[in-house]
Amino acid sequence: AQSVSQHNHHVILSEAASLELGCNYSYGGTVNLFWYVQYPGQHLQLLLKYFSGDPLVKGIKGFEAEFIKSKFSFNLRKPSVQWSDTAEYFCAVNFYYGQNFVFGPGTRLSVLP
Amino acid sequence: DGGITQSPKYLFRKEGQNVTLSCEQNLNHDAMYWYRQDPGQGLRLIYYSQIVNDFQKGDIAEGYSVSREKKESFPLTVTSAQKNPTAFYLCASSIAQGANGNQPQHFGDGTRLSIL
């Protein structure tokens, strides 16, 4: 079965530190990739998505992600985090011809002021 | 504003009771989904529907049932057969996925269900 893994359960950073959250999936075919964010008390929001083309995609709030097909990875990055980035981050994959999504377990990010 | 409304926000159930969670969307989306969110496990798909009067089981459908009589509504019933129903339930919708599967999902605020 297809699966999605996220490297870290909980990441703690100080403001202005750089962020990289790992995401890997297990499937050799064509995929569509997403990162969602869930701020405390809020619903999940789409950060960015990759379907095709340039493997480096930019999203909202200064986030970007790079798709590396050979590594089955879609890591999320931000050069300088802010306290307001404190949230839970979910990687999701929709497999080509798939009708639903597979989500990773999530990574909780805590940014210390 | 268009969006997804889940109600109630908090729900308490006695053991042995069925309970129904509401999900309504005014985004004119064809597809709707129910997920269960547990700490450390991310979102797991319960049921999904790509079109009115049709729905499919997800990864953890046992103990749950759904209906899709209207495009804008996709209620989820947690039955007494669900052994561990305490969780956070999220409803989502999207434009029909089609062959590409590249339509992002929009999420509601969730319903937290607790067993008394």
PDB file of C-alpha atoms in Angstrom:
ATOM      1  CA  ALA A   1       0.000   0.000   0.000  1.00  0.00           C
ATOM      2  CA  GLN A   2       1.116   3.541  -0.631  1.00  0.00           C
ATOM      3  CA  SER A   3       2.392   5.354   2.432  1.00  0.00           C
ATOM      4  CA  VAL A   4       3.801   8.723   3.417  1.00  0.00           C
ATOM      5  CA  SER A   5       6.366   9.245   6.147  1.00  0.00           C
ATOM      6  CA  GLN A   6       7.550  12.403   7.828  1.00  0.00           C
ATOM      7  CA  HIS A   7      10.952  12.354   9.434  1.00  0.00           C
ATOM      8  CA  ASN A   8      10.316  14.275  12.608  1.00  0.00           C
ATOM      9  CA  HIS A   9       7.472  14.116  15.088  1.00  0.00           C
ATOM     10  CA  HIS A  10       8.339  17.403  16.820  1.00  0.00           C
ATOM     11  CA  VAL A  11      10.792  20.091  15.773  1.00  0.00           C
ATOM     12  CA  ILE A  12      11.772  22.970  18.060  1.00  0.00           C
ATOM     13  CA  LEU A  13      13.524  26.012  16.598  1.00  0.00           C
ATOM     14  CA  SER A  14      14.362  29.520  17.610  1.00  0.00           C
ATOM     15  CA  GLU A  15      13.097  32.439  15.548  1.00  0.00           C
ATOM     16  CA  ALA A  16      15.192  33.157  12.434  1.00  0.00           C
ATOM     17  CA  ALA A  17      16.464  29.584  12.271  1.00  0.00           C
ATOM     18  CA  SER A  18      16.154  27.710   8.986  1.00  0.00           C
ATOM     19  CA  LEU A  19      13.600  24.947   8.645  1.00  0.00           C
ATOM     20  CA  GLU A  20      13.533  21.726   6.686  1.00  0.00           C
ATOM     21  CA  LEU A  21      10.823  19.139   7.245  1.00  0.00           C
ATOM     22  CA  GLY A  22      11.223  15.805   5.528  1.00  0.00           C
ATOM     23  CA  CYS A  23       8.555  13.895   3.629  1.00  0.00           C
ATOM     24  CA  ASN A  24       8.963  10.607   1.775  1.00  0.00           C
ATOM     25  CA  TYR A  25       6.416   8.466  -0.013  1.00  0.00           C
ATOM     26  CA  SER A  26       6.412   4.899  -1.183  1.00  0.00           C
ATOM     27  CA  TYR A  27       5.209   4.660  -4.766  1.00  0.00           C
ATOM     28  CA  GLY A  28       7.062   4.492  -8.035  1.00  0.00           C
ATOM     29  CA  GLY A  29       4.466   6.085 -10.264  1.00  0.00           C
ATOM     30  CA  THR A  30       3.372   9.635 -10.952  1.00  0.00           C
ATOM     31  CA  VAL A  31       2.287  11.556  -7.888  1.00  0.00           C
ATOM     32  CA  ASN A  32       0.812  14.879  -6.867  1.00  0.00           C
ATOM     33  CA  LEU A  33       2.305  16.312  -3.690  1.00  0.00           C
ATOM     34  CA  PHE A  34       0.967  18.726  -1.113  1.00  0.00           C
ATOM     35  CA  TRP A  35       1.955  20.337   2.151  1.00  0.00           C
ATOM     36  CA  TYR A  36      -0.779  21.448   4.523  1.00  0.00           C
ATOM     37  CA  VAL A  37      -0.459  23.433   7.730  1.00  0.00           C
ATOM     38  CA  GLN A  38      -2.709  23.376  10.783  1.00  0.00           C
ATOM     39  CA  TYR A  39      -2.257  26.375  13.056  1.00  0.00           C
ATOM     40  CA  PRO A  40      -3.476  25.953  16.644  1.00  0.00           C
ATOM     41  CA  GLY A  41      -7.275  26.013  16.702  1.00  0.00           C
ATOM     42  CA  GLN A  42      -7.588  26.408  12.950  1.00  0.00           C
ATOM     43  CA  HIS A  43      -8.435  24.178  10.034  1.00  0.00           C
ATOM     44  CA  LEU A  44      -5.878  22.671   7.675  1.00  0.00           C
ATOM     45  CA  GLN A  45      -4.718  25.067   4.988  1.00  0.00           C
ATOM     46  CA  LEU A  46      -2.830  24.372   1.787  1.00  0.00           C
ATOM     47  CA  LEU A  47       0.759  25.657   1.894  1.00  0.00           C
ATOM     48  CA  LEU A  48       1.893  24.516  -1.532  1.00  0.00           C
ATOM     49  CA  LYS A  49       1.488  21.814  -4.139  1.00  0.00           C
ATOM     50  CA  TYR A  50       3.449  20.124  -6.879  1.00  0.00           C
ATOM     51  CA  PHE A  51       1.957  18.491  -9.964  1.00  0.00           C
ATOM     52  CA  SER A  52       4.582  18.785 -12.674  1.00  0.00           C
ATOM     53  CA  GLY A  53       7.249  21.082 -14.063  1.00  0.00           C
ATOM     54  CA  ASP A  54       9.827  22.872 -11.920  1.00  0.00           C
ATOM     55  CA  PRO A  55      10.501  20.587  -8.934  1.00  0.00           C
ATOM     56  CA  LEU A  56      11.074  23.587  -6.681  1.00  0.00           C
ATOM     57  CA  VAL A  57       7.704  25.041  -5.761  1.00  0.00           C
ATOM     58  CA  LYS A  58       6.964  28.135  -3.756  1.00  0.00           C
ATOM     59  CA  GLY A  59       4.000  28.472  -1.475  1.00  0.00           C
ATOM     60  CA  ILE A  60       2.468  30.955   0.880  1.00  0.00           C
ATOM     61  CA  LYS A  61       4.224  32.623   3.821  1.00  0.00           C
ATOM     62  CA  GLY A  62       7.728  32.107   2.411  1.00  0.00           C
ATOM     63  CA  PHE A  63       7.620  28.320   2.327  1.00  0.00           C
ATOM     64  CA  GLU A  64       9.029  26.269  -0.513  1.00  0.00           C
ATOM     65  CA  ALA A  65       9.401  22.568  -1.225  1.00  0.00           C
ATOM     66  CA  GLU A  66      11.580  20.534  -3.517  1.00  0.00           C
ATOM     67  CA  PHE A  67      10.450  17.360  -5.257  1.00  0.00           C
ATOM     68  CA  ILE A  68      13.291  14.879  -5.741  1.00  0.00           C
ATOM     69  CA  LYS A  69      11.865  12.019  -7.744  1.00  0.00           C
ATOM     70  CA  SER A  70      14.877   9.731  -7.320  1.00  0.00           C
ATOM     71  CA  LYS A  71      14.560   9.990  -3.549  1.00  0.00           C
ATOM     72  CA  PHE A  72      10.736   9.879  -3.433  1.00  0.00           C
ATOM     73  CA  SER A  73      10.949  13.019  -1.323  1.00  0.00           C
ATOM     74  CA  PHE A  74       9.154  16.349  -1.042  1.00  0.00           C
ATOM     75  CA  ASN A  75      10.847  18.287   1.734  1.00  0.00           C
ATOM     76  CA  LEU A  76       9.457  21.566   3.027  1.00  0.00           C
ATOM     77  CA  ARG A  77      11.810  24.480   3.684  1.00  0.00           C
ATOM     78  CA  LYS A  78      11.789  28.006   5.008  1.00  0.00           C
ATOM     79  CA  PRO A  79      14.975  30.051   5.353  1.00  0.00           C
ATOM     80  CA  SER A  80      13.931  31.935   8.480  1.00  0.00           C
ATOM     81  CA  VAL A  81      11.047  30.850  10.710  1.00  0.00           C
ATOM     82  CA  GLN A  82       8.866  33.107  12.814  1.00  0.00           C
ATOM     83  CA  TRP A  83       6.989  32.445  16.032  1.00  0.00           C
ATOM     84  CA  SER A  84       3.774  32.523  13.978  1.00  0.00           C
ATOM     85  CA  ASP A  85       4.943  29.434  12.057  1.00  0.00           C
ATOM     86  CA  THR A  86       4.241  27.331  15.142  1.00  0.00           C
ATOM     87  CA  ALA A  87       1.823  24.712  13.821  1.00  0.00           C
ATOM     88  CA  GLU A  88       1.491  21.129  12.684  1.00  0.00           C
ATOM     89  CA  TYR A  89       2.596  20.371   9.151  1.00  0.00           C
ATOM     90  CA  PHE A  90       1.258  17.516   7.045  1.00  0.00           C
ATOM     91  CA  CYS A  91       2.638  16.117   3.830  1.00  0.00           C
ATOM     92  CA  ALA A  92       0.030  14.524   1.539  1.00  0.00           C
ATOM     93  CA  VAL A  93       0.254  12.542  -1.672  1.00  0.00           C
ATOM     94  CA  ASN A  94      -2.389  11.870  -4.258  1.00  0.00           C
ATOM     95  CA  PHE A  95      -1.317   9.153  -6.590  1.00  0.00           C
ATOM     96  CA  TYR A  96      -1.992   9.621 -10.276  1.00  0.00           C
ATOM     97  CA  TYR A  97      -5.395   8.198 -11.107  1.00  0.00           C
ATOM     98  CA  GLY A  98      -6.015   8.160  -7.388  1.00  0.00           C
ATOM     99  CA  GLN A  99      -9.245   9.383  -5.946  1.00  0.00           C
ATOM    100  CA  ASN A 100      -8.022  10.136  -2.496  1.00  0.00           C
ATOM    101  CA  PHE A 101      -5.066  11.353  -0.534  1.00  0.00           C
ATOM    102  CA  VAL A 102      -2.599   9.674   1.777  1.00  0.00           C
ATOM    103  CA  PHE A 103      -1.372  11.891   4.593  1.00  0.00           C
ATOM    104  CA  GLY A 104       1.803  11.652   6.589  1.00  0.00           C
ATOM    105  CA  PRO A 105       1.614  11.525  10.396  1.00  0.00           C
ATOM    106  CA  GLY A 106       2.449  15.209  10.721  1.00  0.00           C
ATOM    107  CA  THR A 107       5.333  17.190  12.196  1.00  0.00           C
ATOM    108  CA  ARG A 108       4.717  19.582  15.036  1.00  0.00           C
ATOM    109  CA  LEU A 109       6.830  22.726  14.762  1.00  0.00           C
ATOM    110  CA  SER A 110       7.395  24.894  17.810  1.00  0.00           C
ATOM    111  CA  VAL A 111       9.182  28.196  17.231  1.00  0.00           C
ATOM    112  CA  LEU A 112      10.562  29.848  20.346  1.00  0.00           C
ATOM    113  CA  PRO A 113      10.461  33.666  20.408  1.00  0.00           C
TER     114      PRO A 113
ATOM    115  CA  ASP B   1     -17.650  33.401   2.055  1.00  0.00           C
ATOM    116  CA  GLY B   2     -17.484  29.898   0.649  1.00  0.00           C
ATOM    117  CA  GLY B   3     -16.316  27.163   2.919  1.00  0.00           C
ATOM    118  CA  ILE B   4     -16.956  23.977   4.818  1.00  0.00           C
ATOM    119  CA  THR B   5     -19.023  23.934   7.986  1.00  0.00           C
ATOM    120  CA  GLN B   6     -18.767  21.106  10.455  1.00  0.00           C
ATOM    121  CA  SER B   7     -21.088  20.833  13.399  1.00  0.00           C
ATOM    122  CA  PRO B   8     -21.056  20.496  16.286  1.00  0.00           C
ATOM    123  CA  LYS B   9     -17.548  21.531  17.297  1.00  0.00           C
ATOM    124  CA  TYR B  10     -17.625  19.246  20.340  1.00  0.00           C
ATOM    125  CA  LEU B  11     -19.739  16.132  20.713  1.00  0.00           C
ATOM    126  CA  PHE B  12     -20.152  13.723  23.578  1.00  0.00           C
ATOM    127  CA  ARG B  13     -21.534  10.249  23.187  1.00  0.00           C
ATOM    128  CA  LYS B  14     -22.512   7.552  25.595  1.00  0.00           C
ATOM    129  CA  GLU B  15     -21.239   4.094  24.877  1.00  0.00           C
ATOM    130  CA  GLY B  16     -23.610   2.134  22.660  1.00  0.00           C
ATOM    131  CA  GLN B  17     -25.066   5.215  20.973  1.00  0.00           C
ATOM    132  CA  ASN B  18     -24.845   6.171  17.345  1.00  0.00           C
ATOM    133  CA  VAL B  19     -23.985   9.790  16.627  1.00  0.00           C
ATOM    134  CA  THR B  20     -24.013  11.813  13.399  1.00  0.00           C
ATOM    135  CA  LEU B  21     -21.506  14.503  12.492  1.00  0.00           C
ATOM    136  CA  SER B  22     -22.597  17.158  10.042  1.00  0.00           C
ATOM    137  CA  CYS B  23     -20.556  18.488   7.108  1.00  0.00           C
ATOM    138  CA  GLU B  24     -21.883  21.095   4.700  1.00  0.00           C
ATOM    139  CA  GLN B  25     -20.019  22.894   1.923  1.00  0.00           C
ATOM    140  CA  ASN B  26     -21.012  25.796  -0.314  1.00  0.00           C
ATOM    141  CA  LEU B  27     -18.002  25.578  -2.610  1.00  0.00           C
ATOM    142  CA  ASN B  28     -19.919  23.649  -5.259  1.00  0.00           C
ATOM    143  CA  HIS B  29     -17.383  20.849  -4.933  1.00  0.00           C
ATOM    144  CA  ASP B  30     -18.225  17.401  -6.260  1.00  0.00           C
ATOM    145  CA  ALA B  31     -15.917  15.453  -3.971  1.00  0.00           C
ATOM    146  CA  MET B  32     -16.160  15.200  -0.190  1.00  0.00           C
ATOM    147  CA  TYR B  33     -14.099  13.306   2.358  1.00  0.00           C
ATOM    148  CA  TRP B  34     -14.094  12.305   6.026  1.00  0.00           C
ATOM    149  CA  TYR B  35     -10.868  11.868   7.963  1.00  0.00           C
ATOM    150  CA  ARG B  36     -10.065  10.888  11.489  1.00  0.00           C
ATOM    151  CA  GLN B  37      -7.119  12.637  13.134  1.00  0.00           C
ATOM    152  CA  ASP B  38      -5.354  10.998  16.070  1.00  0.00           C
ATOM    153  CA  PRO B  39      -2.147  12.281  17.698  1.00  0.00           C
ATOM    154  CA  GLY B  40       0.929  10.985  15.915  1.00  0.00           C
ATOM    155  CA  GLN B  41      -1.070   9.256  13.176  1.00  0.00           C
ATOM    156  CA  GLY B  42      -1.960  12.127  10.911  1.00  0.00           C
ATOM    157  CA  LEU B  43      -5.189  11.976   8.953  1.00  0.00           C
ATOM    158  CA  ARG B  44      -6.715   8.641   8.063  1.00  0.00           C
ATOM    159  CA  LEU B  45      -9.434   8.405   5.446  1.00  0.00           C
ATOM    160  CA  ILE B  46     -12.788   7.026   6.591  1.00  0.00           C
ATOM    161  CA  TYR B  47     -15.035   7.528   3.557  1.00  0.00           C
ATOM    162  CA  TYR B  48     -15.054   9.636   0.434  1.00  0.00           C
ATOM    163  CA  SER B  49     -17.563  10.564  -2.208  1.00  0.00           C
ATOM    164  CA  GLN B  50     -16.786  11.782  -5.708  1.00  0.00           C
ATOM    165  CA  ILE B  51     -20.389  12.382  -6.704  1.00  0.00           C
ATOM    166  CA  VAL B  52     -23.899  12.525  -5.250  1.00  0.00           C
ATOM    167  CA  ASN B  53     -25.398   9.150  -4.319  1.00  0.00           C
ATOM    168  CA  ASP B  54     -22.029   7.435  -4.483  1.00  0.00           C
ATOM    169  CA  PHE B  55     -19.341   6.921  -1.853  1.00  0.00           C
ATOM    170  CA  GLN B  56     -16.370   4.662  -1.228  1.00  0.00           C
ATOM    171  CA  LYS B  57     -14.765   3.210   1.869  1.00  0.00           C
ATOM    172  CA  GLY B  58     -11.444   4.591   2.923  1.00  0.00           C
ATOM    173  CA  ASP B  59      -8.765   2.918   5.027  1.00  0.00           C
ATOM    174  CA  ILE B  60     -10.713   2.795   8.313  1.00  0.00           C
ATOM    175  CA  ALA B  61     -14.405   2.595   7.378  1.00  0.00           C
ATOM    176  CA  GLU B  62     -15.390  -0.076   9.916  1.00  0.00           C
ATOM    177  CA  GLY B  63     -17.868   1.277  12.454  1.00  0.00           C
ATOM    178  CA  TYR B  64     -18.765   4.298  10.329  1.00  0.00           C
ATOM    179  CA  SER B  65     -21.432   5.043   7.740  1.00  0.00           C
ATOM    180  CA  VAL B  66     -22.122   7.960   5.392  1.00  0.00           C
ATOM    181  CA  SER B  67     -24.691   9.216   2.947  1.00  0.00           C
ATOM    182  CA  ARG B  68     -24.474  11.649   0.048  1.00  0.00           C
ATOM    183  CA  GLU B  69     -28.000  12.603  -0.907  1.00  0.00           C
ATOM    184  CA  LYS B  70     -27.103  16.209  -1.723  1.00  0.00           C
ATOM    185  CA  LYS B  71     -24.003  17.687  -3.305  1.00  0.00           C
ATOM    186  CA  GLU B  72     -23.413  20.055  -0.425  1.00  0.00           C
ATOM    187  CA  SER B  73     -23.860  17.581   2.440  1.00  0.00           C
ATOM    188  CA  PHE B  74     -21.887  14.525   3.554  1.00  0.00           C
ATOM    189  CA  PRO B  75     -22.905  13.444   7.088  1.00  0.00           C
ATOM    190  CA  LEU B  76     -20.877  10.838   8.961  1.00  0.00           C
ATOM    191  CA  THR B  77     -22.462   8.459  11.460  1.00  0.00           C
ATOM    192  CA  VAL B  78     -20.248   6.932  14.111  1.00  0.00           C
ATOM    193  CA  THR B  79     -21.976   3.720  15.096  1.00  0.00           C
ATOM    194  CA  SER B  80     -21.764   1.724  18.289  1.00  0.00           C
ATOM    195  CA  ALA B  81     -19.652  -0.784  16.348  1.00  0.00           C
ATOM    196  CA  GLN B  82     -16.741   1.680  16.284  1.00  0.00           C
ATOM    197  CA  LYS B  83     -14.586   0.456  19.175  1.00  0.00           C
ATOM    198  CA  ASN B  84     -12.502   3.567  19.678  1.00  0.00           C
ATOM    199  CA  PRO B  85     -14.500   6.548  18.450  1.00  0.00           C
ATOM    200  CA  THR B  86     -12.835   9.251  20.547  1.00  0.00           C
ATOM    201  CA  ALA B  87     -10.990  11.382  17.992  1.00  0.00           C
ATOM    202  CA  PHE B  88     -10.961  14.593  16.002  1.00  0.00           C
ATOM    203  CA  TYR B  89     -12.972  14.266  12.786  1.00  0.00           C
ATOM    204  CA  LEU B  90     -12.245  16.395   9.739  1.00  0.00           C
ATOM    205  CA  CYS B  91     -14.397  16.871   6.677  1.00  0.00           C
ATOM    206  CA  ALA B  92     -12.914  18.050   3.390  1.00  0.00           C
ATOM    207  CA  SER B  93     -14.060  18.771  -0.135  1.00  0.00           C
ATOM    208  CA  SER B  94     -12.464  19.307  -3.503  1.00  0.00           C
ATOM    209  CA  ILE B  95     -13.176  19.745  -7.153  1.00  0.00           C
ATOM    210  CA  ALA B  96     -13.610  16.325  -8.723  1.00  0.00           C
ATOM    211  CA  GLN B  97     -10.221  14.643  -8.876  1.00  0.00           C
ATOM    212  CA  GLY B  98     -10.612  13.282 -12.387  1.00  0.00           C
ATOM    213  CA  ALA B  99      -7.751  11.264 -13.797  1.00  0.00           C
ATOM    214  CA  ASN B 100      -4.954  13.529 -12.598  1.00  0.00           C
ATOM    215  CA  GLY B 101      -5.741  13.574  -8.897  1.00  0.00           C
ATOM    216  CA  ASN B 102      -4.251  17.040  -8.527  1.00  0.00           C
ATOM    217  CA  GLN B 103      -7.070  18.999  -6.911  1.00  0.00           C
ATOM    218  CA  PRO B 104      -6.238  20.190  -3.385  1.00  0.00           C
ATOM    219  CA  GLN B 105      -8.689  19.627  -0.572  1.00  0.00           C
ATOM    220  CA  HIS B 106     -10.374  22.285   1.530  1.00  0.00           C
ATOM    221  CA  PHE B 107     -10.986  21.429   5.164  1.00  0.00           C
ATOM    222  CA  GLY B 108     -13.562  22.245   7.800  1.00  0.00           C
ATOM    223  CA  ASP B 109     -12.736  23.149  11.400  1.00  0.00           C
ATOM    224  CA  GLY B 110     -13.418  19.663  12.685  1.00  0.00           C
ATOM    225  CA  THR B 111     -15.576  17.971  15.314  1.00  0.00           C
ATOM    226  CA  ARG B 112     -14.061  16.549  18.484  1.00  0.00           C
ATOM    227  CA  LEU B 113     -15.949  13.462  19.619  1.00  0.00           C
ATOM    228  CA  SER B 114     -15.576  12.132  23.146  1.00  0.00           C
ATOM    229  CA  ILE B 115     -17.087   9.096  24.826  1.00  0.00           C
ATOM    230  CA  LEU B 116     -18.655   9.605  28.245  1.00  0.00           C
TER     231      LEU B 116
END
